[in-house]
CSV table of C-alpha atoms in Angstrom, one decimal:
chain,number,residue,atom,x,y,z
A,1,MET,CA,125.0,75.5,60.2
A,2,GLU,CA,121.5,76.4,59.0
A,3,PHE,CA,120.6,77.7,62.5
A,4,LEU,CA,122.9,80.7,61.9
A,5,ARG,CA,120.7,81.9,59.0
A,6,VAL,CA,117.4,81.8,60.9
A,7,LYS,CA,116.5,84.8,63.0
A,8,PRO,CA,115.3,83.7,66.5
A,9,ARG,CA,111.6,84.3,67.3
A,10,LEU,CA,111.0,87.1,69.7
A,11,TYR,CA,112.0,85.9,73.2
A,12,GLN,CA,112.9,82.4,71.9
A,13,GLN,CA,114.9,80.5,74.5
A,14,SER,CA,118.4,79.4,73.5
A,15,ARG,CA,119.5,75.8,73.6
A,16,ASP,CA,121.9,76.6,76.4
A,17,ALA,CA,121.9,78.9,79.5
A,18,ILE,CA,124.9,80.9,80.5
A,19,TRP,CA,124.1,80.4,84.2
A,20,LEU,CA,124.2,76.6,83.8
A,21,ASP,CA,127.3,76.3,81.7
A,22,LEU,CA,130.1,75.2,84.0
A,23,HIS,CA,132.8,77.4,82.4
A,24,ILE,CA,130.8,80.5,81.8
A,25,SER,CA,129.1,80.5,85.2
A,26,HIS,CA,132.6,80.6,86.9
A,27,GLN,CA,133.6,83.4,84.5
A,28,LEU,CA,130.4,85.3,85.5
A,29,LEU,CA,131.3,84.9,89.2
A,30,LYS,CA,134.7,86.4,88.5
A,31,ALA,CA,133.0,89.3,86.7
A,32,HIS,CA,130.7,89.8,89.7
A,33,LEU,CA,133.7,90.2,91.9
A,34,ASP,CA,135.8,92.3,89.5
A,35,GLN,CA,136.2,95.9,90.7
A,36,THR,CA,137.5,97.2,87.4
A,37,THR,CA,134.2,96.9,85.5
A,38,ASP,CA,130.4,97.0,86.0
A,39,GLY,CA,130.0,94.0,83.7
A,40,ALA,CA,128.1,91.6,86.0
A,41,SER,CA,127.7,93.6,89.2
A,42,ARG,CA,128.2,97.2,89.9
A,43,LYS,CA,131.3,98.3,91.9
A,44,LYS,CA,131.4,98.2,95.7
A,45,LEU,CA,131.1,102.0,96.1
A,46,PHE,CA,127.8,102.1,94.1
A,47,ILE,CA,126.5,99.0,95.9
A,48,SER,CA,127.3,100.7,99.3
A,49,ASP,CA,125.4,103.8,98.2
A,50,SER,CA,122.6,101.7,96.9
A,51,VAL,CA,122.2,99.7,100.1
A,52,ASN,CA,122.2,102.9,102.2
A,53,TRP,CA,119.5,104.3,100.0
A,54,ILE,CA,117.4,101.1,100.1
A,55,ALA,CA,117.7,101.1,103.9
A,56,SER,CA,116.4,104.7,104.0
A,57,LEU,CA,113.2,103.5,102.4
A,58,MET,CA,112.7,100.7,104.9
A,59,LYS,CA,111.4,100.7,108.5
A,60,ASP,CA,112.6,98.9,111.6
A,61,ALA,CA,115.6,97.0,110.3
A,62,PRO,CA,115.6,94.2,113.0
A,63,ASN,CA,112.0,93.4,112.1
A,64,SER,CA,112.3,93.7,108.3
A,65,SER,CA,112.8,90.9,105.8
A,66,LEU,CA,114.2,91.3,102.2
A,67,LEU,CA,114.3,88.9,99.3
A,68,ASP,CA,117.1,89.5,96.7
A,69,LEU,CA,116.1,87.9,93.4
A,70,GLY,CA,119.1,87.1,91.3
A,71,CYS,CA,121.4,87.7,94.3
A,72,GLY,CA,124.6,86.5,92.6
A,73,PRO,CA,127.5,86.0,95.0
A,74,GLY,CA,125.7,88.0,97.8
A,75,LEU,CA,127.1,91.5,97.3
A,76,TYR,CA,123.9,93.2,98.3
A,77,ALA,CA,122.7,90.5,100.7
A,78,GLU,CA,125.8,90.8,102.9
A,79,LYS,CA,125.7,94.5,103.2
A,80,LEU,CA,122.0,94.4,104.0
A,81,ALA,CA,122.5,91.7,106.6
A,82,LEU,CA,125.1,93.9,108.3
A,83,LYS,CA,122.4,96.5,108.7
A,84,GLY,CA,120.2,94.0,110.6
A,85,TYR,CA,117.8,92.9,107.9
A,86,ALA,CA,116.7,89.2,107.6
A,87,ILE,CA,118.0,88.4,104.1
A,88,THR,CA,117.0,85.7,101.6
A,89,GLY,CA,118.8,85.4,98.3
A,90,ILE,CA,118.1,83.2,95.3
A,91,ASP,CA,120.1,82.7,92.1
A,92,PHE,CA,120.2,80.3,89.2
A,93,SER,CA,124.0,80.0,89.3
A,94,ALA,CA,125.5,77.2,91.4
A,95,ALA,CA,128.9,79.0,91.3
A,96,SER,CA,127.5,82.2,92.7
A,97,ILE,CA,125.4,80.5,95.5
A,98,THR,CA,128.4,78.3,96.5
A,99,TYR,CA,130.5,81.5,96.8
A,100,ALA,CA,127.7,83.4,98.7
A,101,LEU,CA,127.2,80.6,101.2
A,102,ALA,CA,131.0,80.3,101.9
A,103,SER,CA,131.4,84.0,102.2
A,104,ALA,CA,128.4,84.4,104.6
A,105,LYS,CA,129.8,81.5,106.8
A,106,LYS,CA,133.3,83.1,106.9
A,107,LYS,CA,131.8,86.5,107.9
A,108,LYS,CA,129.4,84.9,110.4
A,109,LEU,CA,126.4,86.4,108.6
A,110,THR,CA,123.0,84.7,108.8
A,111,ILE,CA,121.7,84.8,105.3
A,112,GLN,CA,119.4,82.2,103.7
A,113,TYR,CA,120.3,81.3,100.1
A,114,PHE,CA,118.5,79.2,97.6
A,115,LEU,CA,119.7,77.8,94.3
A,116,GLY,CA,117.1,78.0,91.6
A,117,ASN,CA,115.1,79.9,89.1
A,118,TYR,CA,113.2,82.6,91.0
A,119,VAL,CA,110.5,82.7,88.4
A,120,ASP,CA,109.1,79.2,89.3
A,121,TYR,CA,110.7,78.6,92.7
A,122,ASP,CA,108.3,77.6,95.4
A,123,PHE,CA,108.8,80.0,98.3
A,124,ALA,CA,105.9,78.2,100.2
A,125,THR,CA,104.3,80.6,102.7
A,126,ALA,CA,107.3,83.0,103.0
A,127,SER,CA,106.5,86.7,102.9
A,128,TYR,CA,108.8,89.8,102.8
A,129,ASP,CA,108.8,93.5,103.6
A,130,CYS,CA,110.9,94.1,100.4
A,131,VAL,CA,111.7,92.3,97.2
A,132,LEU,CA,114.8,93.4,95.2
A,133,LEU,CA,115.5,92.7,91.5
A,134,ILE,CA,118.7,94.6,90.8
A,135,TYR,CA,120.8,95.3,87.7
A,136,CYS,CA,118.1,95.3,85.0
A,137,ASP,CA,117.3,91.6,85.1
A,138,LEU,CA,113.7,92.3,84.2
A,139,GLY,CA,114.5,93.0,80.5
A,140,VAL,CA,115.2,89.3,79.8
A,141,PHE,CA,111.5,88.3,80.2
A,142,SER,CA,108.8,88.1,77.6
A,143,PRO,CA,105.7,90.2,78.5
A,144,ALA,CA,103.8,87.1,79.7
A,145,ALA,CA,106.7,86.0,81.9
A,146,ARG,CA,107.2,89.5,83.2
A,147,LYS,CA,103.5,89.7,84.3
A,148,GLN,CA,103.8,86.3,85.9
A,149,LEU,CA,106.8,87.5,87.8
A,150,PHE,CA,105.0,90.6,88.9
A,151,ARG,CA,102.1,88.6,90.2
A,152,LYS,CA,104.5,86.3,92.1
A,153,ILE,CA,106.3,89.2,93.7
A,154,TYR,CA,103.0,90.8,94.7
A,155,GLN,CA,102.0,87.6,96.5
A,156,LEU,CA,105.4,87.4,98.3
A,157,LEU,CA,105.1,90.9,99.7
A,158,LYS,CA,103.5,91.7,103.0
A,159,PRO,CA,100.8,94.5,102.9
A,160,GLY,CA,102.7,97.8,102.4
A,161,GLY,CA,105.8,96.0,101.2
A,162,LEU,CA,108.1,97.4,98.6
A,163,PHE,CA,109.3,96.1,95.3
A,164,ILE,CA,112.5,97.8,94.1
A,165,PHE,CA,114.0,97.2,90.7
A,166,ASP,CA,115.8,98.8,87.8
A,167,VAL,CA,115.7,98.5,84.0
A,168,PHE,CA,117.5,100.0,81.0
A,169,THR,CA,116.0,102.7,78.9
A,170,SER,CA,116.3,103.2,75.2
A,171,LYS,CA,119.1,105.7,75.8
A,172,TYR,CA,121.3,102.7,76.9
A,173,TYR,CA,121.0,101.2,73.4
A,174,GLN,CA,121.1,104.4,71.3
A,175,SER,CA,124.4,103.3,69.7
A,176,PHE,CA,123.4,99.7,69.3
A,177,GLY,CA,123.2,98.4,65.7
A,178,ASP,CA,122.7,95.1,64.0
A,179,SER,CA,126.1,93.5,63.6
A,180,THR,CA,128.0,90.2,63.3
A,181,ALA,CA,131.5,89.3,64.5
A,182,TRP,CA,133.6,86.2,64.9
A,183,GLU,CA,136.8,85.2,66.6
A,184,ILE,CA,138.7,82.0,67.6
A,185,GLU,CA,138.1,81.6,71.4
A,186,VAL,CA,140.2,79.5,73.7
A,187,GLY,CA,140.5,79.9,77.5
A,188,GLY,CA,138.5,83.1,77.4
A,189,PHE,CA,135.1,84.1,78.9
A,190,TRP,CA,133.0,82.0,76.6
A,191,SER,CA,135.0,78.8,76.3
A,192,ARG,CA,137.9,76.9,77.9
A,193,LYS,CA,138.3,74.7,74.8
A,194,LYS,CA,139.2,76.1,71.4
A,195,CYS,CA,136.1,77.0,69.3
A,196,LEU,CA,134.8,79.5,66.7
A,197,HIS,CA,132.8,82.2,68.5
A,198,LEU,CA,130.2,84.0,66.5
A,199,GLN,CA,128.3,86.9,67.9
A,200,LYS,CA,125.2,88.6,66.4
A,201,ASN,CA,123.5,91.7,67.7
A,202,GLN,CA,119.9,92.4,66.5
A,203,HIS,CA,117.3,95.0,67.2
A,204,TYR,CA,113.8,93.7,66.7
A,205,VAL,CA,112.2,96.4,64.6
A,206,ASN,CA,109.0,98.0,66.0
A,207,THR,CA,109.8,96.7,69.4
A,208,ASN,CA,111.9,97.8,72.3
A,209,THR,CA,113.7,94.5,72.4
A,210,TYR,CA,117.3,93.7,71.6
A,211,LEU,CA,119.1,90.3,71.2
A,212,GLU,CA,122.8,89.4,71.7
A,213,SER,CA,123.4,85.9,70.3
A,214,HIS,CA,126.5,83.9,70.9
A,215,TYR,CA,127.3,80.7,69.1
A,216,LEU,CA,130.3,78.5,70.0
A,217,ILE,CA,131.2,76.1,67.2
A,218,TYR,CA,133.2,73.0,68.1
A,219,PRO,CA,134.2,70.1,65.8
A,220,ASN,CA,131.3,67.9,66.7
A,221,HIS,CA,128.7,70.2,68.4
A,222,TYR,CA,127.8,73.8,69.1
A,223,LYS,CA,126.4,75.9,72.0
A,224,GLU,CA,123.9,78.7,71.6
A,225,PHE,CA,123.3,81.5,74.1
A,226,PHE,CA,120.6,84.2,73.6
A,227,ILE,CA,120.7,87.3,75.8
A,228,TRP,CA,117.5,89.2,75.5
A,229,ASP,CA,116.9,92.7,76.8
A,230,THR,CA,113.7,94.8,76.6
A,231,VAL,CA,113.8,98.5,77.5
A,232,PHE,CA,111.0,100.5,79.0
A,233,THR,CA,109.5,103.8,80.0
A,234,PRO,CA,108.4,104.4,83.6
A,235,THR,CA,104.8,104.8,82.4
A,236,GLU,CA,104.7,101.4,80.7
A,237,LEU,CA,105.9,99.6,83.8
A,238,LYS,CA,103.8,101.6,86.2
A,239,ASN,CA,100.7,100.7,84.3
A,240,GLU,CA,101.5,97.0,84.3
A,241,LEU,CA,102.2,97.0,88.0
A,242,HIS,CA,99.1,98.9,88.9
A,243,GLN,CA,97.1,96.3,87.0
A,244,ILE,CA,98.6,93.6,89.2
A,245,GLY,CA,97.5,95.5,92.3
A,246,PHE,CA,100.4,97.6,93.4
A,247,SER,CA,99.1,100.8,95.0
A,248,SER,CA,101.8,103.4,94.3
A,249,SER,CA,105.1,103.9,92.5
A,250,THR,CA,108.0,106.3,92.4
A,251,VAL,CA,110.6,106.6,89.7
A,252,PHE,CA,114.3,107.3,90.3
A,253,GLY,CA,117.3,107.3,87.9
A,254,ASP,CA,119.0,104.3,89.5
A,255,VAL,CA,118.9,102.0,92.6
A,256,ALA,CA,120.9,104.5,94.6
A,257,GLY,CA,118.2,107.2,94.4
A,258,ALA,CA,119.5,109.4,91.7
A,259,SER,CA,117.0,111.7,89.9
A,260,TYR,CA,115.4,110.4,86.7
A,261,ASP,CA,115.4,112.5,83.5
A,262,GLU,CA,115.0,111.8,79.8
A,263,ALA,CA,118.7,111.3,79.4
A,264,SER,CA,118.9,108.5,81.9
A,265,THR,CA,120.2,105.1,80.7
A,266,THR,CA,118.4,103.3,83.6
A,267,PHE,CA,115.5,104.0,85.9
A,268,CYS,CA,114.5,102.5,89.2
A,269,LEU,CA,110.9,102.0,90.4
A,270,VAL,CA,109.9,101.7,94.0
A,271,VAL,CA,106.4,100.3,94.1
A,272,GLN,CA,104.3,99.5,97.1
A,273,LYS,CA,101.8,96.7,97.7
């Protein structure tokens, strides 16, 4: 149990990944589809507003292609496909991609889905008019990995293409404090089998990074899941993106085009290659 006493290094990867755990990945799929919470995906009404706003930023729908990074079960992809865009989605979760493929087939929608980690996935010579990274996924990456992803997205975009993404701000975590908790888990979100579930929340002092650690202790083994999140200001990310080569950027309060102010818990950047 010594591992419980050692604070993980900043951005250290956990032994296990929630997207690859068979039980948790199916629980996450349920959360994506749950309309009573915004836990994994935002609710349908927001997604509809978001898709309409994204479409307002685009040109010539029948001739435009979009790449949805971390597409989940295809909630955005399907609505964008119905508007006439050529959609490609990629996600690390086999459960989500299996659902997305079946749903698209049932609705007779032409959407290309890939199973894989979009950070290192080889898209070959593909290029897109727009790349989406929605629901604050960017915060999980270390600064080096984030810059690597920015460079990859820049290469995937056509000249004049748009990169649209959102992140959390420090306001989202203003009530977050270091804490520990435990419970016996069986048949819940984290585990089908009975185990001791330990959770630790930690803010890394002098950084804008937060860690939610989950340990599942079984009689003969344990599982470990780290959920990192870094928060940003618009200026920080604009500077990084401009260094990569993006030409312009506009800030909004969310991915439905709301106005941004200092009280916003999220912001969205629309940047152009």
